[in-house]
Short mmCIF file of C-alpha atoms in Angstrom, two decimals:
data_model
loop_
_atom_site.label_atom_id
_atom_site.label_comp_id
_atom_site.label_asym_id
_atom_site.label_seq_id
_atom_site.Cartn_x
_atom_site.Cartn_y
_atom_site.Cartn_z
CA UNK A 1 -22.39 -96.49 14.13
CA UNK A 2 -20.43 -94.62 11.34
CA UNK A 3 -17.24 -92.69 12.10
CA UNK A 4 -18.34 -89.31 13.55
CA UNK A 5 -16.21 -86.07 13.79
CA UNK A 6 -14.15 -85.98 16.87
CA UNK A 7 -14.54 -83.14 19.40
CA UNK A 8 -11.44 -82.46 21.37
CA UNK A 9 -10.93 -81.44 25.01
CA UNK A 10 -7.90 -79.59 26.23
CA UNK A 11 -6.33 -82.80 27.53
CA UNK A 12 -6.98 -84.58 24.10
CA UNK A 13 -5.32 -81.67 22.29
CA UNK A 14 -2.31 -81.96 24.48
CA UNK A 15 -2.06 -85.55 23.80
CA UNK A 16 -2.29 -85.01 20.03
CA UNK A 17 0.54 -82.44 20.31
CA UNK A 18 2.53 -84.93 22.30
CA UNK A 19 2.35 -87.56 19.56
CA UNK A 20 3.91 -85.12 17.08
CA UNK A 21 7.46 -86.33 16.13
CA UNK A 22 10.14 -84.61 18.27
CA UNK A 23 7.56 -82.72 20.38
CA UNK A 24 8.18 -80.45 22.41
CA UNK A 25 11.46 -79.51 20.35
CA UNK A 26 9.37 -79.34 17.20
CA UNK A 27 6.60 -77.14 18.74
CA UNK A 28 7.91 -74.06 16.73
CA UNK A 29 6.97 -76.00 13.53
CA UNK A 30 3.46 -76.36 14.76
CA UNK A 31 3.20 -72.75 15.79
CA UNK A 32 4.40 -71.62 12.32
CA UNK A 33 1.85 -73.70 10.58
CA UNK A 34 -0.89 -72.46 12.97
CA UNK A 35 -0.11 -68.79 12.47
CA UNK A 36 0.16 -69.13 8.71
CA UNK A 37 -3.23 -70.93 8.65
CA UNK A 38 -4.90 -68.21 10.74
CA UNK A 39 -3.56 -65.41 8.51
CA UNK A 40 -4.62 -67.29 5.34
CA UNK A 41 -8.12 -67.92 6.66
CA UNK A 42 -8.56 -64.35 8.01
CA UNK A 43 -7.31 -62.80 4.65
CA UNK A 44 -9.93 -64.86 2.87
CA UNK A 45 -12.65 -63.91 5.09
CA UNK A 46 -11.79 -60.18 5.29
CA UNK A 47 -9.77 -59.69 2.03
CA UNK A 48 -10.47 -55.93 1.82
CA UNK A 49 -9.38 -55.10 5.41
CA UNK A 50 -6.21 -52.95 5.60
CA UNK A 51 -5.81 -52.33 9.31
CA UNK A 52 -5.27 -55.23 11.68
CA UNK A 53 -4.67 -55.62 15.35
CA UNK A 54 -3.35 -58.82 16.82
CA UNK A 55 -3.84 -59.24 20.62
CA UNK A 56 -1.24 -61.71 21.93
CA UNK A 57 -1.12 -63.39 25.30
CA UNK A 58 1.64 -65.45 26.71
CA UNK A 59 2.34 -69.02 25.79
CA UNK A 60 1.76 -70.74 22.52
CA UNK A 61 -1.43 -68.95 21.67
CA UNK A 62 0.30 -65.65 21.84
CA UNK A 63 3.09 -67.15 19.68
CA UNK A 64 0.52 -68.22 17.12
CA UNK A 65 -0.70 -64.66 17.10
CA UNK A 66 2.68 -63.14 16.48
CA UNK A 67 3.37 -65.46 13.63
CA UNK A 68 -0.11 -64.54 12.29
CA UNK A 69 0.89 -60.84 12.49
CA UNK A 70 4.04 -61.55 10.57
CA UNK A 71 2.14 -63.25 7.69
CA UNK A 72 -0.37 -60.39 7.62
CA UNK A 73 2.42 -57.89 7.28
CA UNK A 74 4.02 -59.97 4.52
CA UNK A 75 0.59 -59.70 2.73
CA UNK A 76 0.83 -55.87 2.78
CA UNK A 77 -1.48 -55.18 5.87
CA UNK A 78 -0.98 -52.61 8.46
CA UNK A 79 -0.58 -54.53 11.71
CA UNK A 80 -0.49 -53.51 15.37
CA UNK A 81 0.57 -56.11 17.94
CA UNK A 82 -0.85 -55.69 21.41
CA UNK A 83 1.17 -57.55 24.03
CA UNK A 84 -1.30 -58.31 26.83
CA UNK A 85 1.42 -59.62 29.05
CA UNK A 86 3.06 -56.25 29.02
CA UNK A 87 -0.12 -54.60 29.98
CA UNK A 88 -0.77 -52.98 26.57
CA UNK A 89 -4.46 -52.16 25.90
CA UNK A 90 -4.47 -49.75 22.86
CA UNK A 91 -6.12 -51.60 20.06
CA UNK A 92 -5.68 -48.66 17.59
CA UNK A 93 -8.39 -48.39 14.88
CA UNK A 94 -8.39 -51.78 13.22
CA UNK A 95 -10.85 -53.24 10.79
CA UNK A 96 -10.02 -56.68 12.08
CA UNK A 97 -8.81 -57.89 15.41
CA UNK A 98 -7.17 -61.23 15.86
CA UNK A 99 -7.71 -62.69 19.28
CA UNK A 100 -4.77 -64.75 20.40
CA UNK A 101 -5.05 -64.02 24.21
CA UNK A 102 -5.89 -67.40 25.56
CA UNK A 103 -5.64 -70.94 24.18
CA UNK A 104 -7.09 -74.35 24.77
CA UNK A 105 -5.44 -74.57 28.19
CA UNK A 106 -7.49 -71.79 29.60
CA UNK A 107 -10.25 -72.25 32.10
CA UNK A 108 -11.95 -70.29 34.80
CA UNK A 109 -12.31 -66.49 34.86
CA UNK A 110 -9.79 -64.04 33.07
CA UNK A 111 -7.94 -61.78 35.49
CA UNK A 112 -9.00 -58.07 35.70
CA UNK A 113 -6.49 -56.93 33.11
CA UNK A 114 -7.38 -59.64 30.56
CA UNK A 115 -11.08 -59.12 31.19
CA UNK A 116 -10.77 -55.44 30.48
CA UNK A 117 -8.90 -56.17 27.21
CA UNK A 118 -11.66 -58.64 26.20
CA UNK A 119 -14.23 -56.02 26.85
CA UNK A 120 -12.30 -53.52 24.67
CA UNK A 121 -12.28 -56.19 21.87
CA UNK A 122 -16.08 -56.76 22.19
CA UNK A 123 -16.81 -53.04 22.26
CA UNK A 124 -14.86 -52.48 19.04
CA UNK A 125 -16.61 -52.12 15.83
CA UNK A 126 -13.91 -54.33 14.09
CA UNK A 127 -14.47 -57.85 12.89
CA UNK A 128 -12.88 -60.44 15.31
CA UNK A 129 -11.05 -63.64 14.42
CA UNK A 130 -10.30 -65.91 17.25
CA UNK A 131 -7.15 -68.19 17.25
CA UNK A 132 -8.15 -71.73 18.20
CA UNK A 133 -11.03 -70.52 20.24
CA UNK A 134 -12.40 -67.22 21.62
CA UNK A 135 -10.49 -66.12 24.79
CA UNK A 136 -12.57 -66.76 27.86
CA UNK A 137 -14.28 -69.99 26.58
CA UNK A 138 -13.40 -73.30 28.11
CA UNK A 139 -12.37 -75.63 25.36
CA UNK A 140 -13.45 -78.67 27.13
CA UNK A 141 -16.91 -77.66 28.13
CA UNK A 142 -18.04 -74.48 26.47
CA UNK A 143 -18.33 -72.85 29.86
CA UNK A 144 -17.72 -69.13 30.35
CA UNK A 145 -16.88 -67.94 33.92
CA UNK A 146 -16.26 -64.28 33.07
CA UNK A 147 -15.60 -62.10 30.10
CA UNK A 148 -15.24 -63.91 26.75
CA UNK A 149 -14.52 -62.66 23.28
CA UNK A 150 -17.38 -62.71 20.79
CA UNK A 151 -15.77 -63.72 17.46
CA UNK A 152 -17.10 -63.50 13.94
CA UNK A 153 -14.87 -66.53 13.07
CA UNK A 154 -12.68 -69.02 14.94
CA UNK A 155 -9.76 -70.77 13.20
CA UNK A 156 -9.32 -73.83 15.40
CA UNK A 157 -6.36 -76.25 14.89
CA UNK A 158 -6.47 -80.01 14.23
CA UNK A 159 -10.16 -80.45 15.20
CA UNK A 160 -13.19 -78.82 16.67
CA UNK A 161 -13.03 -78.38 20.39
CA UNK A 162 -16.03 -79.51 22.46
CA UNK A 163 -16.34 -75.95 23.84
CA UNK A 164 -16.81 -74.50 20.39
CA UNK A 165 -20.03 -76.38 19.72
CA UNK A 166 -21.59 -76.41 23.20
CA UNK A 167 -23.43 -73.36 24.55
CA UNK A 168 -22.62 -70.87 25.88
CA UNK A 169 -19.22 -71.18 24.05
CA UNK A 170 -20.73 -71.76 20.73
CA UNK A 171 -22.42 -68.38 20.85
CA UNK A 172 -18.97 -66.81 20.92
CA UNK A 173 -17.33 -68.80 18.17
CA UNK A 174 -18.93 -67.46 14.98
CA UNK A 175 -18.01 -69.47 11.88
CA UNK A 176 -15.61 -72.30 12.77
CA UNK A 177 -12.86 -73.17 10.40
CA UNK A 178 -10.70 -76.17 11.10
CA UNK A 179 -7.01 -75.92 10.13
CA UNK A 180 -4.74 -78.85 9.58
CA UNK A 181 -1.35 -78.32 11.28
CA UNK A 182 0.04 -81.69 10.72
CA UNK A 183 -1.10 -83.63 13.92
CA UNK A 184 -2.44 -87.14 13.75
CA UNK A 185 -5.86 -87.99 15.04
CA UNK A 186 -6.38 -90.13 18.15
CA UNK A 187 -9.44 -91.30 20.18
CA UNK A 188 -11.64 -88.61 21.51
CA UNK A 189 -14.34 -89.11 24.05
CA UNK A 190 -17.02 -86.90 22.45
CA UNK A 191 -18.30 -86.90 18.86
CA UNK A 192 -20.12 -84.36 16.68
CA UNK A 193 -23.18 -86.02 14.82
CA UNK A 194 -23.63 -85.30 11.13
CA UNK A 195 -26.28 -86.31 8.57
CA UNK A 196 -24.34 -89.59 7.98
CA UNK A 197 -25.78 -91.05 11.15
CA UNK A 198 -29.21 -91.06 9.55
CA UNK A 199 -27.99 -93.63 7.12
CA UNK A 200 -27.95 -96.12 10.08
CA UNK A 201 -31.71 -95.72 10.71
CA UNK A 202 -33.46 -99.05 9.68
CA UNK A 203 -35.87 -98.43 6.86
CA UNK A 204 -38.96 -100.56 5.98
CA UNK A 205 -37.82 -103.56 4.12
CA UNK A 206 -39.42 -106.15 1.82
CA UNK A 207 -40.98 -108.61 4.15
CA UNK A 208 -41.81 -106.03 6.89
CA UNK A 209 -45.35 -105.60 8.10
CA UNK A 210 -46.73 -102.58 9.89
CA UNK A 211 -45.71 -104.01 13.24
CA UNK A 212 -42.16 -105.04 12.38
CA UNK A 213 -41.52 -101.63 10.78
CA UNK A 214 -41.88 -100.19 14.19
CA UNK A 215 -44.90 -100.00 16.50
CA UNK A 216 -44.99 -96.91 18.80
CA UNK A 217 -47.40 -96.37 21.67
CA UNK A 218 -47.93 -92.65 22.49
CA UNK A 219 -49.27 -91.92 26.03
CA UNK A 220 -50.54 -88.41 26.91
CA UNK A 221 -53.13 -85.95 25.91
CA UNK A 222 -55.05 -84.52 28.83
CA UNK A 223 -57.81 -82.11 28.02
CA UNK A 224 -56.53 -78.85 26.50
CA UNK A 225 -53.17 -80.63 25.80
CA UNK A 226 -54.11 -82.98 22.91
CA UNK A 227 -51.95 -81.24 20.36
CA UNK A 228 -48.77 -82.58 21.97
CA UNK A 229 -49.58 -86.33 21.49
CA UNK A 230 -50.82 -85.54 17.98
CA UNK A 231 -47.48 -84.03 17.07
CA UNK A 232 -45.72 -86.94 18.63
CA UNK A 233 -47.76 -89.53 16.84
CA UNK A 234 -47.43 -87.83 13.40
CA UNK A 235 -43.66 -87.45 13.86
CA UNK A 236 -43.30 -91.17 14.71
CA UNK A 237 -45.18 -92.02 11.55
CA UNK A 238 -43.20 -89.46 9.36
CA UNK A 239 -40.09 -91.16 10.92
CA UNK A 240 -41.10 -94.41 9.23
CA UNK A 241 -42.91 -96.16 12.09
CA UNK A 242 -45.27 -98.62 10.65
CA UNK A 243 -47.98 -98.45 13.43
CA UNK A 244 -48.86 -95.90 16.07
CA UNK A 245 -51.28 -96.35 18.92
CA UNK A 246 -52.31 -93.30 21.03
CA UNK A 247 -53.49 -93.98 24.57
CA UNK A 248 -55.27 -90.92 26.16
CA UNK A 249 -58.01 -90.07 28.65
CA UNK A 250 -61.29 -91.35 27.22
CA UNK A 251 -62.90 -87.82 27.14
CA UNK A 252 -60.16 -86.57 24.83
CA UNK A 253 -60.53 -89.24 22.14
CA UNK A 254 -63.08 -87.30 20.01
CA UNK A 255 -60.45 -84.61 19.54
CA UNK A 256 -57.72 -87.17 18.63
CA UNK A 257 -60.04 -88.94 16.22
CA UNK A 258 -60.45 -85.58 14.37
CA UNK A 259 -56.73 -84.92 14.20
CA UNK A 260 -55.16 -88.34 13.60
CA UNK A 261 -56.44 -90.50 10.76
CA UNK A 262 -53.82 -93.24 10.66
CA UNK A 263 -53.16 -93.67 14.32
CA UNK A 264 -55.16 -96.16 16.46
CA UNK A 265 -56.82 -94.65 19.51
CA UNK A 266 -57.27 -96.39 22.81
CA UNK A 267 -59.09 -94.93 25.91
CA UNK A 268 -57.55 -94.64 29.32
CA UNK A 269 -59.51 -94.30 32.64
CA UNK A 270 -60.34 -90.67 32.91
CA UNK A 271 -60.53 -88.27 35.85
CA UNK A 272 -62.03 -85.02 34.60
CA UNK A 273 -59.79 -85.02 31.43
CA UNK A 274 -56.68 -86.39 32.98
CA UNK A 275 -55.61 -90.10 33.23
CA UNK A 276 -56.97 -91.68 36.39
CA UNK A 277 -55.15 -93.97 38.69
CA UNK A 278 -55.11 -97.52 37.29
CA UNK A 279 -54.39 -96.32 33.73
CA UNK A 280 -51.09 -98.20 33.74
CA UNK A 281 -52.83 -101.54 33.33
CA UNK A 282 -54.21 -100.48 29.96
CA UNK A 283 -50.80 -99.06 28.66
CA UNK A 284 -48.88 -102.12 29.84
CA UNK A 285 -51.30 -104.33 27.90
CA UNK A 286 -50.76 -102.19 24.82
CA UNK A 287 -46.92 -102.40 25.28
CA UNK A 288 -47.04 -106.15 24.82
CA UNK A 289 -47.42 -105.77 21.06
CA UNK A 290 -45.27 -102.58 20.72
CA UNK A 291 -41.71 -101.70 19.91
CA UNK A 292 -41.43 -98.61 22.11
CA UNK A 293 -43.48 -96.17 24.28
CA UNK A 294 -43.38 -92.36 24.17
CA UNK A 295 -44.92 -91.12 27.44
CA UNK A 296 -45.33 -87.61 28.60
CA UNK A 297 -46.64 -85.33 25.68
CA UNK A 298 -49.62 -83.49 27.04
CA UNK A 299 -49.90 -86.00 29.92
CA UNK A 300 -50.78 -83.49 32.68
CA UNK A 301 -49.80 -83.76 36.28
CA UNK A 302 -51.43 -85.22 39.38
CA UNK A 303 -51.80 -88.51 41.13
CA UNK A 304 -52.97 -90.36 38.06
CA UNK A 305 -50.19 -89.32 35.75
CA UNK A 306 -47.56 -89.84 38.45
CA UNK A 307 -48.68 -93.43 39.17
CA UNK A 308 -48.94 -94.22 35.38
CA UNK A 309 -45.32 -92.96 34.68
CA UNK A 310 -43.87 -94.78 37.73
CA UNK A 311 -45.52 -98.11 36.78
CA UNK A 312 -44.78 -97.91 33.09
CA UNK A 313 -41.13 -97.21 33.78
CA UNK A 314 -40.91 -99.94 36.37
CA UNK A 315 -42.77 -102.61 34.46
CA UNK A 316 -42.64 -102.09 30.70
CA UNK A 317 -39.98 -104.35 29.15
CA UNK A 318 -39.50 -102.28 26.05
CA UNK A 319 -37.82 -98.94 25.30
CA UNK A 320 -39.56 -95.88 26.70
CA UNK A 321 -39.02 -92.19 25.84
CA UNK A 322 -39.77 -89.94 28.74
CA UNK A 323 -40.72 -86.39 27.91
CA UNK A 324 -42.59 -83.37 29.18
CA UNK A 325 -45.04 -83.95 32.15
CA UNK A 326 -43.62 -87.51 32.56
CA UNK A 327 -40.23 -85.95 33.63
CA UNK A 328 -42.05 -84.00 36.44
CA UNK A 329 -41.04 -85.38 39.93
CA UNK A 330 -39.23 -88.30 38.08
CA UNK A 331 -37.15 -90.41 40.48
CA UNK A 332 -34.40 -93.04 39.48
CA UNK A 333 -35.51 -96.63 39.40
CA UNK A 334 -34.28 -100.09 38.56
CA UNK A 335 -35.84 -100.06 35.23
CA UNK A 336 -36.04 -103.29 33.20
CA UNK A 337 -35.35 -101.91 29.69
CA UNK A 338 -33.97 -98.96 27.81
CA UNK A 339 -35.09 -95.40 28.99
CA UNK A 340 -34.49 -92.15 27.20
CA UNK A 341 -35.17 -88.88 29.01
CA UNK A 342 -35.51 -85.77 26.79
CA UNK A 343 -35.43 -82.64 28.99
CA UNK A 344 -34.94 -79.10 28.21
CA UNK A 345 -32.79 -77.01 30.61
CA UNK A 346 -35.64 -76.10 32.98
CA UNK A 347 -36.75 -79.82 33.24
CA UNK A 348 -33.29 -80.97 33.67
CA UNK A 349 -32.76 -78.38 36.40
CA UNK A 350 -35.80 -79.88 38.28
CA UNK A 351 -34.45 -83.40 37.92
CA UNK A 352 -31.08 -82.31 39.36
CA UNK A 353 -32.52 -79.77 42.00
CA UNK A 354 -30.95 -76.73 40.29
CA UNK A 355 -32.00 -73.53 38.53
CA UNK A 356 -32.23 -73.76 34.73
CA UNK A 357 -29.62 -70.96 34.37
CA UNK A 358 -27.05 -73.20 36.16
CA UNK A 359 -27.87 -76.01 33.70
CA UNK A 360 -27.47 -73.51 30.86
CA UNK A 361 -24.05 -72.55 32.16
CA UNK A 362 -22.79 -76.10 32.68
CA UNK A 363 -24.58 -78.14 29.97
CA UNK A 364 -21.83 -80.86 29.57
CA UNK A 365 -21.54 -81.53 33.37
CA UNK A 366 -25.28 -81.44 33.87
CA UNK A 367 -26.31 -83.93 31.23
CA UNK A 368 -23.57 -86.39 32.19
CA UNK A 369 -24.64 -86.14 35.83
CA UNK A 370 -28.23 -86.84 34.91
CA UNK A 371 -27.36 -89.86 32.86
CA UNK A 372 -25.35 -91.24 35.69
CA UNK A 373 -28.05 -90.51 38.30
CA UNK A 374 -30.79 -92.08 36.30
CA UNK A 375 -28.72 -94.75 34.71
CA UNK A 376 -30.11 -94.20 31.22
CA UNK A 377 -29.66 -92.01 28.15
CA UNK A 378 -30.43 -88.33 28.55
CA UNK A 379 -31.03 -86.04 25.69
CA UNK A 380 -30.66 -82.35 26.67
CA UNK A 381 -32.43 -80.20 24.17
CA UNK A 382 -31.11 -76.84 22.91
CA UNK A 383 -29.34 -75.29 19.95
CA UNK A 384 -26.65 -77.93 20.62
CA UNK A 385 -28.38 -81.15 21.60
CA UNK A 386 -26.30 -83.35 23.91
CA UNK A 387 -26.92 -87.03 24.22
CA UNK A 388 -25.32 -88.65 27.22
CA UNK A 389 -25.17 -92.24 28.36
CA UNK A 390 -23.64 -93.65 31.59
CA UNK A 391 -19.93 -94.28 31.11
CA UNK A 392 -19.74 -92.95 27.59
CA UNK A 393 -18.77 -89.78 25.81
CA UNK A 394 -21.32 -87.24 24.54
CA UNK A 395 -22.92 -87.24 21.04
CA UNK A 396 -23.44 -83.59 20.10
CA UNK A 397 -25.92 -82.59 17.45
CA UNK A 398 -25.94 -79.07 16.02
CA UNK A 399 -27.44 -79.05 12.53
CA UNK A 400 -30.69 -77.06 13.02
CA UNK A 401 -31.84 -73.42 12.76
CA UNK A 402 -33.05 -70.96 15.42
CA UNK A 403 -36.53 -71.43 14.02
CA UNK A 404 -36.76 -74.59 16.12
CA UNK A 405 -37.28 -72.52 19.20
CA UNK A 406 -41.01 -72.76 19.08
CA UNK A 407 -43.72 -74.74 21.02
CA UNK A 408 -44.15 -78.35 20.01
CA UNK A 409 -40.78 -79.10 18.50
CA UNK A 410 -39.96 -81.13 21.51
CA UNK A 411 -43.07 -83.28 20.96
CA UNK A 412 -41.95 -83.93 17.31
CA UNK A 413 -38.51 -85.02 18.63
CA UNK A 414 -40.09 -87.39 21.09
CA UNK A 415 -41.97 -89.19 18.29
CA UNK A 416 -38.84 -89.45 16.20
CA UNK A 417 -36.80 -91.01 19.02
CA UNK A 418 -39.65 -93.44 19.75
CA UNK A 419 -39.73 -94.49 16.13
CA UNK A 420 -36.06 -95.15 15.90
CA UNK A 421 -36.12 -97.09 19.13
CA UNK A 422 -39.13 -99.17 17.90
CA UNK A 423 -37.00 -100.14 14.79
CA UNK A 424 -34.37 -101.50 17.14
CA UNK A 425 -31.72 -98.81 17.23
CA UNK A 426 -29.35 -98.53 20.20
CA UNK A 427 -30.66 -95.90 22.51
CA UNK A 428 -27.84 -93.26 22.46
CA UNK A 429 -27.57 -93.50 18.69
CA UNK A 430 -31.38 -93.38 18.25
CA UNK A 431 -31.64 -90.25 20.32
CA UNK A 432 -28.78 -88.54 18.47
CA UNK A 433 -30.08 -89.58 15.06
CA UNK A 434 -33.50 -88.24 16.07
CA UNK A 435 -32.03 -84.96 17.02
CA UNK A 436 -30.18 -84.78 13.64
CA UNK A 437 -33.39 -85.69 11.77
CA UNK A 438 -35.43 -83.02 13.52
CA UNK A 439 -32.76 -80.33 13.10
CA UNK A 440 -32.23 -81.11 9.41
CA UNK A 441 -36.06 -80.89 8.98
CA UNK A 442 -35.84 -77.24 10.12
CA UNK A 443 -33.42 -76.60 7.23
CA UNK A 444 -35.47 -78.60 4.77
CA UNK A 445 -38.75 -77.07 5.82
CA UNK A 446 -40.26 -74.49 3.42
CA UNK A 447 -40.92 -72.10 6.32
CA UNK A 448 -37.96 -70.50 7.95
CA UNK A 449 -39.48 -67.35 9.49
CA UNK A 450 -42.58 -68.23 11.40
CA UNK A 451 -41.88 -71.96 11.44
CA UNK A 452 -44.24 -74.06 13.65
CA UNK A 453 -43.71 -77.60 14.90
CA UNK A 454 -46.11 -79.18 12.45
CA UNK A 455 -44.01 -77.68 9.48
CA UNK A 456 -41.29 -80.20 10.32
CA UNK A 457 -43.55 -83.17 9.72
CA UNK A 458 -43.66 -82.92 5.91
CA UNK A 459 -39.93 -82.31 5.82
CA UNK A 460 -38.98 -85.31 7.80
CA UNK A 461 -39.42 -87.98 5.10
CA UNK A 462 -37.29 -85.89 2.72
CA UNK A 463 -34.58 -85.77 5.29
CA UNK A 464 -34.68 -89.49 6.03
CA UNK A 465 -34.67 -90.26 2.26
#
């Protein structure tokens, strides 16, 4: 795997500071650089602004703010400093507010006075620049327990914090600018995925045939839900799989025959448009010649689908991507090969016995818990896609556009993951690379407004090229 951008937790930032020569006696050097960098970036962003207010808390973040204020004054700006520790709340009439209330060490809920000041900042019509991260956001998780500043831009020091790229914290950060203050990089548990990961995806090579290029079996497609396996199949092919087989209830095959030219179709025992009990035998037979299985898109629910999922996961000795209806009532098992679960927040909530809003509020903890519980890779979908594996740090992918929030994009993602697994990629890397490919396809697609899932299909080969 290529070197990916580090994402820092609060503890990892403290370790980076501790490695600085002479620290803590040399801490004022770091604060001077930090304050100067914030002022420089803020003046570039809002060069025409004359009136500035800098809100300073206690500790080093407030110190960074005061140094920022000094540099703004030297640049000829009118600057008001609000000392939150002294109970000051009058922001004046600024064009820009610099938020230096809390730093990376903050967690939990702000006290009443600080919360009221944060509300004043958010209610102001001024632009807001956050120092290191918006006050009220947990640097290590992105969690927000109470009031939190909504910034237009965040100038963060040394490296991005995990809480700046994971929701809900990411929604408060605005544009993120990373400022070098002279610290050395060390190991971080979590990494941010960029387009460079796509260079590790195996491509068809001279000597490959359609099977060795990646053979994916897609299982799903109950009556009325045939669009989902079509999207999954097409995305697997556009993600460079050489061969795709679709296994679906026999009565739905005429629809699939119309929609899918290149994929091979195989009938499964049918119970009024849904897979019947005993369908697993046919799928497991198909799996003997495949590189991966994608199970769940349009599968439906009931006794037949439940038995099918249980047996495929328990018996198939090849990687399986588990999505959509295959996640319903899923239970951990002693599975013989790689499994990748791809839930959204509602599905992950059901897997963990929680409400989706609780998952949304605690995305990092939730996806890591699920990976540990099921003993496999878990990809939590969302504007920031989190890929967890037992005993490892997160891979975070955040390259796409809001246009991805439309029906069917999850089916597209499932097909890409399955294609990359069929090519032999390691599971966590395959899932993260697939998320990156799908997200970049949303940028590459001709349609921005009104994008539908199938628009991603034509863009995928350009992204992978």
